[in-house]
Short mmCIF file of N, CA, C and O in Angstrom, two decimals:
data_model
loop_
_atom_site.label_atom_id
_atom_site.label_comp_id
_atom_site.label_asym_id
_atom_site.label_seq_id
_atom_site.Cartn_x
_atom_site.Cartn_y
_atom_site.Cartn_z
N MET A 1 42.67 -32.77 67.02
CA MET A 1 41.06 -32.69 66.29
C MET A 1 40.98 -31.63 65.54
O MET A 1 41.52 -30.41 66.01
N ALA A 2 40.53 -31.59 64.29
CA ALA A 2 40.28 -30.48 63.35
C ALA A 2 39.17 -29.76 63.80
O ALA A 2 38.01 -30.44 64.25
N VAL A 3 39.26 -28.38 63.96
CA VAL A 3 38.19 -27.56 64.26
C VAL A 3 37.83 -26.45 63.10
O VAL A 3 38.39 -25.96 62.75
N ARG A 4 36.35 -26.54 62.95
CA ARG A 4 35.97 -25.72 61.69
C ARG A 4 36.02 -24.23 62.44
O ARG A 4 34.94 -24.04 63.33
N LEU A 5 37.01 -23.51 61.79
CA LEU A 5 37.01 -22.06 62.42
C LEU A 5 35.96 -20.94 61.71
O LEU A 5 35.76 -20.06 62.56
N SER A 6 35.57 -21.12 60.67
CA SER A 6 34.62 -20.30 59.92
C SER A 6 34.01 -20.94 58.81
O SER A 6 34.73 -21.96 58.13
N ALA A 7 32.92 -20.55 58.38
CA ALA A 7 32.30 -21.01 57.03
C ALA A 7 31.76 -19.92 56.22
O ALA A 7 30.92 -19.19 56.87
N VAL A 8 32.05 -19.79 54.98
CA VAL A 8 31.18 -18.62 54.05
C VAL A 8 30.59 -19.50 53.00
O VAL A 8 31.17 -20.22 52.18
N ASP A 9 29.12 -19.14 52.91
CA ASP A 9 28.35 -19.63 51.91
C ASP A 9 28.21 -18.43 50.89
O ASP A 9 27.81 -17.38 51.25
N THR A 10 28.22 -19.10 49.52
CA THR A 10 28.36 -17.89 48.39
C THR A 10 27.69 -18.63 47.22
O THR A 10 27.71 -19.94 47.35
N VAL A 11 27.31 -18.01 46.38
CA VAL A 11 26.73 -18.43 45.07
C VAL A 11 27.96 -17.76 43.97
O VAL A 11 28.20 -16.69 44.01
N VAL A 12 28.29 -18.71 43.06
CA VAL A 12 29.23 -18.00 42.18
C VAL A 12 28.70 -18.37 40.63
O VAL A 12 27.94 -19.27 40.56
N SER A 13 28.85 -17.40 39.94
CA SER A 13 28.66 -17.70 38.37
C SER A 13 29.68 -17.96 37.54
O SER A 13 30.64 -17.20 37.54
N PRO A 14 30.12 -19.40 37.32
CA PRO A 14 31.46 -19.90 36.72
C PRO A 14 31.61 -18.88 35.34
O PRO A 14 30.78 -18.68 34.69
N SER A 15 32.75 -18.99 35.22
CA SER A 15 33.14 -18.45 34.02
C SER A 15 33.97 -19.47 33.04
O SER A 15 34.66 -20.29 33.44
N PHE A 16 33.09 -19.98 31.97
CA PHE A 16 33.59 -21.02 30.89
C PHE A 16 33.65 -21.96 31.85
O PHE A 16 34.43 -22.92 31.89
N ARG A 17 32.37 -22.37 32.66
CA ARG A 17 32.36 -23.45 33.36
C ARG A 17 33.65 -23.50 34.48
O ARG A 17 33.81 -24.76 34.89
N THR A 18 34.28 -22.65 34.96
CA THR A 18 35.22 -22.74 36.03
C THR A 18 35.12 -21.46 37.02
O THR A 18 34.70 -20.25 36.52
N PHE A 19 35.38 -21.63 38.42
CA PHE A 19 35.61 -20.72 39.25
C PHE A 19 36.95 -20.93 40.15
O PHE A 19 37.14 -21.93 39.81
N TRP A 20 37.40 -19.86 40.58
CA TRP A 20 38.82 -20.18 41.22
C TRP A 20 38.81 -19.57 42.43
O TRP A 20 38.39 -18.36 42.78
N LEU A 21 39.31 -20.06 43.49
CA LEU A 21 39.65 -19.54 44.70
C LEU A 21 41.23 -19.12 44.66
O LEU A 21 41.88 -20.25 44.16
N HIS A 22 41.41 -18.03 45.17
CA HIS A 22 42.97 -17.75 44.85
C HIS A 22 43.21 -16.36 45.80
O HIS A 22 42.60 -15.87 46.55
N ALA A 23 44.64 -16.23 45.71
CA ALA A 23 45.16 -14.95 46.54
C ALA A 23 45.53 -14.03 45.45
O ALA A 23 45.94 -14.57 44.55
N ARG A 24 45.30 -12.77 45.59
CA ARG A 24 46.02 -11.74 44.74
C ARG A 24 47.51 -11.47 44.76
O ARG A 24 47.79 -10.38 44.74
N ALA A 25 48.18 -12.73 44.67
CA ALA A 25 49.69 -12.41 45.15
C ALA A 25 50.07 -12.08 43.43
O ALA A 25 49.72 -12.08 42.55
N ASP A 26 51.67 -11.72 43.50
CA ASP A 26 52.16 -11.71 42.36
C ASP A 26 52.08 -12.72 41.49
O ASP A 26 52.39 -13.85 41.85
N GLY A 27 51.77 -12.73 40.18
CA GLY A 27 51.61 -13.61 39.36
C GLY A 27 50.19 -14.62 39.55
O GLY A 27 50.29 -15.57 38.85
N TYR A 28 49.30 -14.02 40.19
CA TYR A 28 48.31 -14.98 40.34
C TYR A 28 47.09 -15.13 38.96
O TYR A 28 46.85 -16.03 38.91
N LEU A 29 47.33 -14.17 38.02
CA LEU A 29 46.79 -14.52 36.78
C LEU A 29 47.31 -15.80 36.01
O LEU A 29 46.71 -16.55 35.57
N ALA A 30 48.71 -15.90 36.09
CA ALA A 30 49.20 -17.01 35.53
C ALA A 30 48.92 -18.29 36.28
O ALA A 30 48.69 -19.26 35.73
N ASP A 31 48.80 -18.02 37.60
CA ASP A 31 48.49 -19.22 38.46
C ASP A 31 47.19 -19.47 38.05
O ASP A 31 46.87 -21.05 37.91
N MET A 32 46.24 -18.72 38.09
CA MET A 32 44.56 -18.92 37.78
C MET A 32 44.77 -19.72 36.29
O MET A 32 43.95 -20.44 36.00
N GLN A 33 45.25 -19.33 35.27
CA GLN A 33 45.39 -19.79 33.97
C GLN A 33 45.94 -21.09 33.97
O GLN A 33 45.19 -22.13 33.65
N ALA A 34 47.14 -21.47 34.93
CA ALA A 34 47.48 -22.85 34.70
C ALA A 34 46.59 -23.63 35.52
O ALA A 34 46.34 -24.96 35.06
N ALA A 35 46.03 -23.38 36.61
CA ALA A 35 44.93 -24.34 37.48
C ALA A 35 43.77 -24.37 36.51
O ALA A 35 43.47 -25.69 36.72
N GLY A 36 43.32 -23.48 35.78
CA GLY A 36 42.08 -23.72 35.14
C GLY A 36 42.37 -24.59 33.79
O GLY A 36 41.58 -25.41 33.71
N GLN A 37 43.64 -24.56 33.24
CA GLN A 37 44.03 -25.45 32.28
C GLN A 37 43.91 -27.00 32.92
O GLN A 37 43.75 -27.89 32.45
N LEU A 38 44.55 -27.19 34.08
CA LEU A 38 44.45 -28.59 35.10
C LEU A 38 42.97 -28.96 35.01
O LEU A 38 42.63 -30.11 34.89
N ALA A 39 42.27 -27.88 35.74
CA ALA A 39 40.83 -28.37 35.70
C ALA A 39 39.98 -28.76 34.78
O ALA A 39 39.31 -29.30 34.68
N ASP A 40 40.06 -28.21 33.53
CA ASP A 40 39.62 -28.73 32.30
C ASP A 40 39.96 -30.26 32.05
O ASP A 40 38.94 -30.95 31.50
N ALA A 41 40.96 -30.74 32.44
CA ALA A 41 41.52 -32.07 32.18
C ALA A 41 40.87 -32.99 33.38
O ALA A 41 40.39 -33.91 33.40
N ASP A 42 40.91 -32.65 34.64
CA ASP A 42 40.68 -33.38 35.96
C ASP A 42 39.79 -32.64 36.92
O ASP A 42 39.62 -33.10 37.88
N ASP A 43 38.82 -31.72 36.36
CA ASP A 43 37.71 -30.99 37.19
C ASP A 43 38.12 -30.17 38.34
O ASP A 43 37.80 -29.24 38.55
N VAL A 44 39.56 -30.32 38.83
CA VAL A 44 40.12 -29.46 39.73
C VAL A 44 41.52 -29.33 39.45
O VAL A 44 42.25 -30.40 39.05
N GLY A 45 41.99 -28.23 39.41
CA GLY A 45 43.43 -27.98 39.22
C GLY A 45 44.16 -26.86 40.09
O GLY A 45 43.49 -26.06 40.77
N PHE A 46 45.34 -27.24 40.85
CA PHE A 46 46.13 -26.31 41.73
C PHE A 46 47.27 -26.00 40.96
O PHE A 46 47.97 -26.57 40.34
N SER A 47 47.65 -24.65 41.19
CA SER A 47 48.74 -24.06 40.74
C SER A 47 49.15 -22.71 41.49
O SER A 47 48.44 -21.87 41.47
N GLY A 48 50.22 -22.79 42.12
CA GLY A 48 50.83 -21.49 42.76
C GLY A 48 49.57 -21.05 43.81
O GLY A 48 49.39 -21.61 45.00
N SER A 49 49.12 -19.90 43.56
CA SER A 49 48.24 -19.05 44.42
C SER A 49 46.69 -19.52 44.17
O SER A 49 45.67 -18.88 44.80
N ALA A 50 46.41 -20.25 43.40
CA ALA A 50 45.12 -20.69 42.86
C ALA A 50 44.60 -22.40 42.69
O ALA A 50 45.50 -23.15 42.40
N VAL A 51 43.33 -22.24 43.17
CA VAL A 51 42.51 -23.59 42.82
C VAL A 51 41.38 -23.45 41.95
O VAL A 51 40.73 -22.43 42.20
N ALA A 52 41.34 -24.23 40.88
CA ALA A 52 40.25 -23.92 39.89
C ALA A 52 39.48 -25.25 39.75
O ALA A 52 39.88 -26.20 40.06
N VAL A 53 38.10 -24.67 39.80
CA VAL A 53 36.99 -25.75 40.09
C VAL A 53 36.26 -25.81 38.68
O VAL A 53 35.66 -24.81 38.39
N HIS A 54 36.21 -27.01 37.93
CA HIS A 54 35.55 -26.91 36.49
C HIS A 54 34.07 -27.58 37.01
O HIS A 54 33.97 -28.50 37.79
N THR A 55 32.79 -26.86 36.60
CA THR A 55 31.70 -26.97 36.81
C THR A 55 30.84 -27.74 35.92
O THR A 55 31.40 -27.60 34.84
N THR A 56 29.77 -28.07 36.10
CA THR A 56 28.83 -28.67 34.96
C THR A 56 27.86 -27.49 34.56
O THR A 56 27.46 -27.68 33.46
N ALA A 57 27.64 -26.69 35.42
CA ALA A 57 26.68 -25.38 34.82
C ALA A 57 27.26 -24.38 34.19
O ALA A 57 28.44 -23.78 34.77
N ASP A 58 26.79 -24.11 33.02
CA ASP A 58 27.26 -22.85 32.38
C ASP A 58 26.27 -22.73 31.18
O ASP A 58 25.98 -23.63 30.42
N PRO A 59 25.54 -21.52 31.19
CA PRO A 59 25.72 -20.50 32.28
C PRO A 59 24.84 -20.97 33.41
O PRO A 59 24.13 -21.76 33.21
N GLY A 60 25.11 -20.26 34.43
CA GLY A 60 24.15 -20.45 35.64
C GLY A 60 25.02 -20.09 36.81
O GLY A 60 26.12 -19.63 36.88
N ALA A 61 24.50 -20.52 37.93
CA ALA A 61 25.30 -20.37 39.29
C ALA A 61 25.21 -21.58 40.12
O ALA A 61 24.27 -22.54 40.06
N VAL A 62 26.23 -21.65 40.79
CA VAL A 62 26.50 -22.86 41.64
C VAL A 62 26.54 -22.33 43.23
O VAL A 62 27.17 -21.18 43.26
N ARG A 63 26.31 -23.06 44.14
CA ARG A 63 26.49 -23.02 45.48
C ARG A 63 27.98 -23.43 45.92
O ARG A 63 28.12 -24.33 45.44
N ALA A 64 28.57 -22.52 46.64
CA ALA A 64 29.95 -22.87 47.08
C ALA A 64 30.20 -22.51 48.56
O ALA A 64 29.59 -21.29 49.17
N THR A 65 30.56 -23.50 49.37
CA THR A 65 30.88 -23.20 50.86
C THR A 65 32.46 -23.14 50.98
O THR A 65 33.00 -24.20 50.55
N VAL A 66 33.04 -22.01 51.56
CA VAL A 66 34.39 -22.12 51.86
C VAL A 66 34.45 -22.25 53.54
O VAL A 66 34.08 -21.22 54.24
N GLU A 67 35.05 -23.22 53.83
CA GLU A 67 35.39 -23.57 55.36
C GLU A 67 36.96 -23.50 55.74
O GLU A 67 37.75 -24.04 55.09
N ILE A 68 37.29 -22.78 56.86
CA ILE A 68 38.61 -22.35 57.23
C ILE A 68 38.68 -23.61 58.50
O ILE A 68 37.95 -23.55 59.54
N TRP A 69 39.57 -24.31 58.46
CA TRP A 69 39.83 -25.46 59.55
C TRP A 69 41.21 -25.14 60.34
O TRP A 69 41.90 -24.66 59.54
N SER A 70 41.29 -25.76 61.47
CA SER A 70 42.47 -25.41 62.23
C SER A 70 43.61 -26.58 61.77
O SER A 70 44.80 -26.19 61.86
N ARG A 71 43.31 -27.52 61.26
CA ARG A 71 44.25 -28.40 60.38
C ARG A 71 43.32 -29.39 59.71
O ARG A 71 41.92 -29.10 59.36
N ARG A 72 43.90 -30.42 58.98
CA ARG A 72 43.18 -31.22 57.87
C ARG A 72 41.97 -31.98 58.56
O ARG A 72 42.15 -32.63 59.39
N PRO A 73 40.77 -31.72 57.89
CA PRO A 73 39.48 -32.35 58.56
C PRO A 73 39.72 -33.70 58.05
O PRO A 73 40.00 -33.96 56.46
N LEU A 74 38.93 -34.86 58.85
CA LEU A 74 38.64 -35.94 58.20
C LEU A 74 37.49 -36.18 57.39
O LEU A 74 36.50 -35.21 57.73
N LEU A 75 37.43 -37.00 56.36
CA LEU A 75 36.16 -37.18 55.72
C LEU A 75 35.70 -38.30 56.53
O LEU A 75 36.23 -39.38 56.33
N THR A 76 34.53 -38.10 56.95
CA THR A 76 33.76 -39.32 57.94
C THR A 76 32.52 -39.86 56.97
O THR A 76 32.09 -39.46 56.18
N GLY A 77 32.30 -41.06 57.66
CA GLY A 77 31.14 -41.61 57.24
C GLY A 77 29.56 -40.78 57.13
O GLY A 77 28.69 -41.41 56.46
N GLU A 78 29.79 -39.85 57.95
CA GLU A 78 28.42 -38.74 58.18
C GLU A 78 28.61 -37.89 56.80
O GLU A 78 27.33 -37.27 56.87
N GLU A 79 29.61 -37.85 56.06
CA GLU A 79 29.45 -37.06 54.86
C GLU A 79 28.39 -37.40 54.04
O GLU A 79 28.26 -38.54 53.60
N PRO A 80 27.78 -36.46 53.33
CA PRO A 80 26.62 -36.73 52.43
C PRO A 80 27.38 -37.37 51.35
O PRO A 80 28.57 -36.98 51.13
N PRO A 81 26.73 -38.14 50.51
CA PRO A 81 27.26 -38.69 49.34
C PRO A 81 27.82 -37.59 48.14
O PRO A 81 27.23 -36.70 48.04
N PHE A 82 29.17 -37.69 47.82
CA PHE A 82 29.76 -36.63 47.21
C PHE A 82 30.32 -37.54 45.64
O PHE A 82 30.43 -38.46 45.56
N ASP A 83 30.56 -36.53 44.53
CA ASP A 83 30.89 -36.97 43.37
C ASP A 83 32.54 -37.23 43.47
O ASP A 83 32.90 -38.13 42.92
N TYR A 84 33.08 -36.28 44.16
CA TYR A 84 34.56 -36.49 44.31
C TYR A 84 35.01 -35.34 45.12
O TYR A 84 34.25 -34.61 45.88
N ALA A 85 36.15 -35.88 45.87
CA ALA A 85 36.91 -35.09 46.75
C ALA A 85 38.31 -34.94 46.50
O ALA A 85 38.92 -35.94 46.29
N VAL A 86 38.78 -33.87 46.00
CA VAL A 86 40.26 -33.67 45.60
C VAL A 86 41.20 -32.71 46.51
O VAL A 86 40.72 -31.57 46.78
N GLU A 87 42.23 -32.97 46.76
CA GLU A 87 43.15 -32.53 47.68
C GLU A 87 44.32 -31.61 47.16
O GLU A 87 44.99 -32.56 46.24
N GLY A 88 44.92 -30.64 47.29
CA GLY A 88 46.11 -29.94 46.96
C GLY A 88 46.59 -29.02 47.84
O GLY A 88 45.91 -28.77 48.89
N GLU A 89 47.36 -28.42 47.42
CA GLU A 89 47.86 -27.23 48.25
C GLU A 89 48.25 -25.97 47.55
O GLU A 89 48.51 -25.97 46.22
N ILE A 90 47.96 -24.60 48.01
CA ILE A 90 48.23 -23.40 47.29
C ILE A 90 48.79 -22.27 48.39
O ILE A 90 48.80 -22.71 49.55
N ASP A 91 49.40 -21.51 47.70
CA ASP A 91 50.28 -20.41 48.30
C ASP A 91 49.21 -19.22 48.80
O ASP A 91 49.12 -18.54 47.75
N LEU A 92 48.82 -19.00 49.75
CA LEU A 92 47.95 -17.83 50.13
C LEU A 92 48.77 -16.62 50.83
O LEU A 92 48.65 -16.72 52.03
N SER A 93 49.74 -16.24 50.16
CA SER A 93 51.01 -15.45 50.51
C SER A 93 50.19 -14.08 51.00
O SER A 93 51.00 -13.51 51.83
N THR A 94 49.17 -13.76 50.70
CA THR A 94 48.61 -12.47 51.07
C THR A 94 47.94 -12.46 52.26
O THR A 94 47.32 -11.57 52.69
N GLY A 95 47.49 -13.67 52.48
CA GLY A 95 46.83 -13.70 54.18
C GLY A 95 45.14 -13.91 53.95
O GLY A 95 44.73 -13.59 54.62
N GLN A 96 44.86 -13.76 52.47
CA GLN A 96 43.43 -13.65 52.25
C GLN A 96 43.36 -14.67 51.11
O GLN A 96 44.00 -15.04 50.28
N TRP A 97 41.90 -15.10 51.15
CA TRP A 97 41.50 -15.58 49.96
C TRP A 97 40.35 -15.05 49.12
O TRP A 97 39.58 -14.37 49.99
N CYS A 98 39.91 -15.25 47.77
CA CYS A 98 38.99 -14.72 47.18
C CYS A 98 38.45 -15.31 46.08
O CYS A 98 39.10 -16.39 45.73
N ILE A 99 37.19 -15.20 45.74
CA ILE A 99 36.52 -15.95 44.60
C ILE A 99 35.97 -14.81 43.60
O ILE A 99 34.94 -14.21 44.25
N ASP A 100 36.77 -14.54 42.65
CA ASP A 100 35.87 -13.39 41.58
C ASP A 100 34.79 -13.45 41.22
O ASP A 100 34.00 -12.66 41.05
N GLU A 101 34.27 -14.95 40.95
CA GLU A 101 33.00 -15.21 40.32
C GLU A 101 31.82 -15.18 41.43
O GLU A 101 30.80 -15.38 40.87
N SER A 102 32.33 -14.70 42.55
CA SER A 102 30.97 -14.90 43.58
C SER A 102 30.16 -13.57 43.55
O SER A 102 30.55 -12.56 42.80
N HIS A 103 28.85 -13.72 43.76
CA HIS A 103 27.96 -12.72 43.82
C HIS A 103 28.10 -12.08 45.16
O HIS A 103 27.48 -10.71 45.04
N ASP A 104 28.93 -12.27 46.10
CA ASP A 104 29.18 -11.67 47.40
C ASP A 104 30.44 -10.73 47.26
O ASP A 104 31.46 -10.99 47.00
N SER A 105 30.29 -9.46 47.21
CA SER A 105 31.27 -8.63 46.99
C SER A 105 32.49 -8.59 48.11
O SER A 105 33.63 -8.42 47.87
N THR A 106 31.99 -9.16 49.34
CA THR A 106 33.13 -9.41 50.41
C THR A 106 34.22 -10.40 49.96
O THR A 106 35.10 -10.43 50.04
N VAL A 107 33.36 -11.60 49.34
CA VAL A 107 34.29 -12.93 48.80
C VAL A 107 35.13 -12.38 47.77
O VAL A 107 36.08 -12.51 47.75
N GLN A 108 34.41 -11.34 46.69
CA GLN A 108 35.06 -10.82 45.63
C GLN A 108 36.50 -10.22 45.96
O GLN A 108 37.57 -10.13 45.64
N ALA A 109 36.48 -9.12 47.16
CA ALA A 109 37.47 -8.41 47.59
C ALA A 109 38.42 -9.27 48.20
O ALA A 109 39.60 -8.78 48.19
N GLY A 110 38.24 -10.21 49.12
CA GLY A 110 39.11 -10.97 49.90
C GLY A 110 38.73 -11.29 51.24
O GLY A 110 38.26 -10.20 51.99
N THR A 111 39.00 -12.38 51.84
CA THR A 111 38.40 -12.61 53.33
C THR A 111 39.73 -13.25 53.80
O THR A 111 40.57 -14.01 53.36
N PRO A 112 40.05 -12.41 55.03
CA PRO A 112 41.32 -12.78 55.86
C PRO A 112 41.49 -14.26 56.46
O PRO A 112 40.18 -14.87 56.82
N LEU A 113 42.55 -15.14 56.27
CA LEU A 113 42.56 -16.21 56.92
C LEU A 113 43.05 -16.07 58.46
O LEU A 113 43.90 -15.02 58.62
N PRO A 114 42.56 -16.61 59.38
CA PRO A 114 43.00 -16.46 60.62
C PRO A 114 44.30 -16.92 61.02
O PRO A 114 45.03 -16.18 61.69
N GLY A 115 44.94 -17.57 60.10
CA GLY A 115 46.47 -18.01 60.28
C GLY A 115 47.29 -17.01 59.62
O GLY A 115 48.46 -17.54 59.65
N GLY A 116 46.85 -16.20 59.00
CA GLY A 116 47.75 -15.38 58.00
C GLY A 116 48.18 -16.06 56.73
O GLY A 116 47.72 -17.01 56.36
N ALA A 117 49.43 -15.41 56.34
CA ALA A 117 49.79 -15.78 54.99
C ALA A 117 50.43 -17.21 55.30
O ALA A 117 50.94 -17.53 56.24
N GLY A 118 50.47 -17.82 54.06
CA GLY A 118 51.14 -19.28 54.35
C GLY A 118 50.65 -20.09 53.14
O GLY A 118 50.09 -19.66 52.46
N SER A 119 51.14 -21.48 53.25
CA SER A 119 50.70 -22.47 52.37
C SER A 119 49.65 -23.14 52.99
O SER A 119 49.77 -23.49 54.21
N TYR A 120 48.64 -23.54 52.22
CA TYR A 120 47.30 -24.06 52.92
C TYR A 120 46.96 -25.20 52.06
O TYR A 120 46.82 -25.16 50.59
N GLY A 121 46.52 -26.19 52.72
CA GLY A 121 45.87 -27.39 51.99
C GLY A 121 44.56 -26.88 51.59
O GLY A 121 43.82 -26.41 52.43
N VAL A 122 43.85 -27.63 50.64
CA VAL A 122 42.73 -27.19 49.96
C VAL A 122 41.95 -28.59 49.60
O VAL A 122 42.73 -29.49 48.92
N ARG A 123 40.90 -28.80 49.89
CA ARG A 123 39.91 -30.16 49.60
C ARG A 123 38.86 -29.70 49.00
O ARG A 123 38.11 -28.56 49.46
N VAL A 124 38.52 -29.94 47.63
CA VAL A 124 37.45 -29.54 46.92
C VAL A 124 36.31 -30.66 46.95
O VAL A 124 36.71 -31.81 46.48
N ILE A 125 35.17 -30.49 47.50
CA ILE A 125 34.24 -31.83 47.55
C ILE A 125 32.81 -31.21 46.75
O ILE A 125 32.48 -30.11 46.82
N ALA A 126 32.62 -31.99 45.69
CA ALA A 126 31.73 -31.81 44.72
C ALA A 126 30.31 -32.61 44.97
O ALA A 126 30.55 -33.85 45.24
N TYR A 127 29.41 -31.87 44.89
CA TYR A 127 27.99 -32.57 45.16
C TYR A 127 27.10 -32.11 43.96
O TYR A 127 27.03 -31.07 43.70
N HIS A 128 26.64 -33.23 43.01
CA HIS A 128 25.84 -32.99 41.92
C HIS A 128 24.44 -33.18 41.98
O HIS A 128 23.70 -33.13 40.95
N GLU A 129 24.16 -33.84 43.01
CA GLU A 129 22.74 -34.42 43.21
C GLU A 129 22.16 -33.55 44.48
O GLU A 129 22.61 -33.55 45.74
N PRO A 130 20.81 -33.02 44.39
CA PRO A 130 20.16 -32.41 43.15
C PRO A 130 20.72 -31.35 42.45
O PRO A 130 20.42 -31.11 41.62
N ASP A 131 21.23 -30.35 43.37
CA ASP A 131 21.78 -29.18 42.91
C ASP A 131 23.46 -29.25 42.96
O ASP A 131 23.83 -29.78 43.84
N GLU A 132 24.03 -28.62 41.99
CA GLU A 132 25.23 -28.62 41.97
C GLU A 132 26.02 -27.54 43.00
O GLU A 132 25.60 -26.55 43.07
N GLN A 133 26.60 -28.10 43.95
CA GLN A 133 27.30 -27.53 45.04
C GLN A 133 28.64 -28.04 45.36
O GLN A 133 29.24 -28.93 44.89
N TYR A 134 29.72 -27.15 45.85
CA TYR A 134 31.06 -27.43 46.30
C TYR A 134 31.33 -26.98 47.62
O TYR A 134 30.90 -26.05 48.16
N ARG A 135 32.01 -27.71 48.46
CA ARG A 135 32.67 -27.37 49.51
C ARG A 135 34.27 -27.30 49.40
O ARG A 135 34.75 -28.30 48.92
N LEU A 136 34.76 -25.99 49.82
CA LEU A 136 36.15 -25.93 49.86
C LEU A 136 36.62 -25.87 51.37
O LEU A 136 36.39 -24.93 51.93
N GLN A 137 37.33 -26.72 51.52
CA GLN A 137 37.91 -26.86 52.97
C GLN A 137 39.40 -26.33 52.91
O GLN A 137 40.10 -26.95 52.00
N ILE A 138 39.76 -25.39 53.75
CA ILE A 138 41.13 -24.79 53.81
C ILE A 138 41.63 -25.09 55.26
O ILE A 138 41.17 -24.75 56.05
N TRP A 139 42.84 -25.40 55.06
CA TRP A 139 43.73 -25.67 56.47
C TRP A 139 45.27 -25.20 56.32
O TRP A 139 45.78 -25.40 55.39
N PRO A 140 45.74 -24.85 57.42
CA PRO A 140 47.17 -24.18 57.32
C PRO A 140 47.94 -25.59 56.88
O PRO A 140 47.98 -26.74 57.47
N ALA A 141 49.02 -25.41 55.86
CA ALA A 141 49.97 -26.60 55.69
C ALA A 141 51.42 -26.21 56.21
O ALA A 141 51.87 -26.93 56.92
N ARG A 142 51.63 -24.71 56.01
CA ARG A 142 53.00 -24.08 56.13
C ARG A 142 52.73 -22.64 56.44
O ARG A 142 52.45 -22.11 55.61
N PRO A 143 53.20 -22.03 57.67
CA PRO A 143 53.20 -20.78 57.88
C PRO A 143 54.45 -20.11 57.04
O PRO A 143 55.38 -20.75 56.82
N HIS A 144 53.99 -18.77 56.54
CA HIS A 144 55.36 -17.97 56.25
C HIS A 144 55.91 -17.37 57.24
O HIS A 144 55.40 -17.04 58.31
N HIS A 145 57.18 -17.19 57.13
CA HIS A 145 57.94 -16.65 58.13
C HIS A 145 58.73 -15.32 57.74
O HIS A 145 58.98 -15.30 56.45
#
């Protein structure tokens, strides 16, 4: 059974209608650029150490909740209605995740992952009624050795 280990609520101000959850690993700027290009086409893009989320708000702020799970959580019938849920995998080789566009300085600086460095599954769930909100669920896919 999947167990939610933590949840961080934050407010982000998208940059050109996009925000990124990423690790500050080598080459992360190129990963962010590639993920952003994919998100421009499909709302969410995954590349290397980054996931990009394309928003409808620009300028403005949106709410995002980042949840860390022990394993991949199920989407149940109890889930509020959402616009989309997209899954992918990113490499969080630094053992931390961050969102540069967050209003919270600790989220900008980096938040440690309980499982440490590794490859993580990420699900982005978008809710656009009545306010634009996002849930990013993260779970270990493969640990680094």
